[in-house]
Each structure stands twice: as structure tokens, then as C-alpha cells.
mmCIF file of C-alpha atoms in Angstrom:
data_model
loop_
_atom_site.group_PDB
_atom_site.id
_atom_site.type_symbol
_atom_site.label_atom_id
_atom_site.label_comp_id
_atom_site.label_asym_id
_atom_site.label_seq_id
_atom_site.Cartn_x
_atom_site.Cartn_y
_atom_site.Cartn_z
ATOM 1 C CA MET A 1 0.325 -0.397 0.086
ATOM 2 C CA ASN A 2 1.172 3.074 -1.226
ATOM 3 C CA LYS A 3 1.426 6.591 0.984
ATOM 4 C CA ILE A 4 -2.010 7.706 -0.706
ATOM 5 C CA GLU A 5 -3.695 4.859 -0.787
ATOM 6 C CA LYS A 6 -2.441 4.358 2.849
ATOM 7 C CA PHE A 7 -3.965 8.393 3.747
ATOM 8 C CA LEU A 8 -7.208 7.906 2.009
ATOM 9 C CA SER A 9 -8.095 4.589 4.471
ATOM 10 C CA LYS A 10 -7.955 6.855 7.297
ATOM 11 C CA ILE A 11 -9.953 9.972 6.637
ATOM 12 C CA GLU A 12 -13.547 9.638 6.028
ATOM 13 C CA SER A 13 -15.904 8.321 3.219
ATOM 14 C CA ARG A 14 -17.169 11.664 2.614
ATOM 15 C CA LYS A 15 -13.735 13.683 2.490
ATOM 16 C CA ARG A 16 -12.153 11.079 0.573
ATOM 17 C CA ASP A 17 -14.802 11.096 -2.291
ATOM 18 C CA ILE A 18 -13.723 14.463 -2.612
ATOM 19 C CA ILE A 19 -10.061 13.900 -2.604
ATOM 20 C CA LEU A 20 -10.712 10.824 -5.530
ATOM 21 C CA GLU A 21 -12.589 13.369 -7.273
ATOM 22 C CA LEU A 22 -10.211 15.999 -7.376
ATOM 23 C CA LEU A 23 -7.364 13.121 -7.867
ATOM 24 C CA TYR A 24 -9.540 12.502 -11.131
ATOM 25 C CA LYS A 25 -9.424 16.035 -12.274
ATOM 26 C CA ILE A 26 -5.571 16.008 -12.069
ATOM 27 C CA LYS A 27 -5.544 12.944 -13.847
ATOM 28 C CA THR A 28 -7.603 13.866 -16.593
ATOM 29 C CA ASP A 29 -6.134 17.582 -16.935
ATOM 30 C CA ASP A 30 -9.494 19.585 -16.457
ATOM 31 C CA LEU A 31 -8.039 21.914 -13.583
ATOM 32 C CA ARG A 32 -10.961 24.815 -14.099
ATOM 33 C CA GLY A 33 -12.084 26.364 -10.865
ATOM 34 C CA LEU A 34 -9.185 24.469 -8.336
ATOM 35 C CA ASP A 35 -6.868 26.250 -5.994
ATOM 36 C CA ILE A 36 -3.621 25.208 -7.922
ATOM 37 C CA LYS A 37 0.044 26.789 -7.430
ATOM 38 C CA LYS A 38 3.079 26.382 -9.086
ATOM 39 C CA LEU A 39 5.778 25.299 -6.314
ATOM 40 C CA GLN A 40 8.791 27.778 -5.640
ATOM 41 C CA ASP A 41 12.217 26.884 -7.033
ATOM 42 C CA GLN A 42 10.577 23.554 -8.558
ATOM 43 C CA GLU A 43 10.304 22.645 -12.018
ATOM 44 C CA ASN A 44 6.989 21.347 -13.190
ATOM 45 C CA CYS A 45 5.926 20.764 -9.533
ATOM 46 C CA PHE A 46 2.323 21.861 -8.255
ATOM 47 C CA ARG A 47 0.246 21.753 -5.633
ATOM 48 C CA LEU A 48 -3.865 21.816 -4.839
ATOM 49 C CA ARG A 49 -5.201 22.948 -2.147
ATOM 50 C CA LYS A 50 -8.758 22.335 -0.492
ATOM 51 C CA GLY A 51 -9.251 22.867 3.037
ATOM 52 C CA LYS A 52 -6.128 21.150 4.850
ATOM 53 C CA ILE A 53 -5.428 18.893 2.602
ATOM 54 C CA ARG A 54 -2.848 19.405 -0.384
ATOM 55 C CA ILE A 55 -2.220 17.096 -3.329
ATOM 56 C CA ILE A 56 1.250 17.762 -4.687
ATOM 57 C CA TYR A 57 1.416 16.855 -8.510
ATOM 58 C CA LYS A 58 4.125 17.134 -10.950
ATOM 59 C CA ARG A 59 3.638 17.540 -14.680
ATOM 60 C CA ASP A 60 5.700 15.744 -16.848
ATOM 61 C CA SER A 61 5.405 14.954 -20.857
ATOM 62 C CA GLY A 62 1.935 16.365 -20.741
ATOM 63 C CA TYR A 63 0.916 13.960 -18.096
ATOM 64 C CA ASN A 64 0.300 15.137 -14.376
ATOM 65 C CA ASN A 65 1.699 12.486 -11.763
ATOM 66 C CA ILE A 66 0.462 12.729 -8.411
ATOM 67 C CA VAL A 67 3.404 12.760 -5.935
ATOM 68 C CA SER A 68 1.565 13.155 -2.781
ATOM 69 C CA VAL A 69 -2.133 13.310 -1.108
ATOM 70 C CA GLU A 70 -1.498 14.806 2.904
ATOM 71 C CA TYR A 71 -2.692 17.431 5.579
ATOM 72 C CA ARG A 72 -0.994 20.813 5.066
ATOM 73 C CA SER A 73 1.898 20.527 7.948
ATOM 74 C CA GLU A 74 5.525 22.178 7.998
ATOM 75 C CA LYS A 75 6.657 18.774 6.597
ATOM 76 C CA THR A 76 4.251 19.210 3.640
ATOM 77 C CA TYR A 77 6.522 20.791 1.215
ATOM 78 C CA ARG A 78 9.571 19.987 2.224
ATOM 79 C CA ASP A 79 10.522 17.076 -0.263
ATOM 80 C CA PHE A 80 10.181 18.754 -3.288
#
């Protein structure tokens, strides 16, 4: 089980459904109306914010690859 699956298994179903919908939008490149910002000093790395949850993804060769899904903390952006 990877980190994203583990995170999703620990949260309540209503939030999980919202996150899964956001992940689908990222994968299909339907980013209209979402709170997305490019991460500083990172090439092709973005974050999506939904309340306290952050979804970090990279854009490679026209595809969006999900890197991390977690609650916002001091360590959220440290590894990028």
C-alpha cells in the first residue's frame, strides 16, 4: 500500500470522495476552478489546495503524476 492509499484509508468517506474526485480532475487535466499554484524553485511541480488537504503533483510530458496527498503541515513541502 503506497502513501496515498494509506492516507485515503484513514480519512472519512465524505472527504475521501472529494479527494478522489480531485485526483481524477488532475489526471484528466480538468483544472478549471481549482486552487492550484506552482511550487517555488521546482520545475513542473504544483500543489492543489482543498481546505487543510494538499495534493502535490508533477507535470511530465503532458501527463500529471500525483506525488503526495496529505494534510498541510510544516513538512508538507519539505521534500520538493
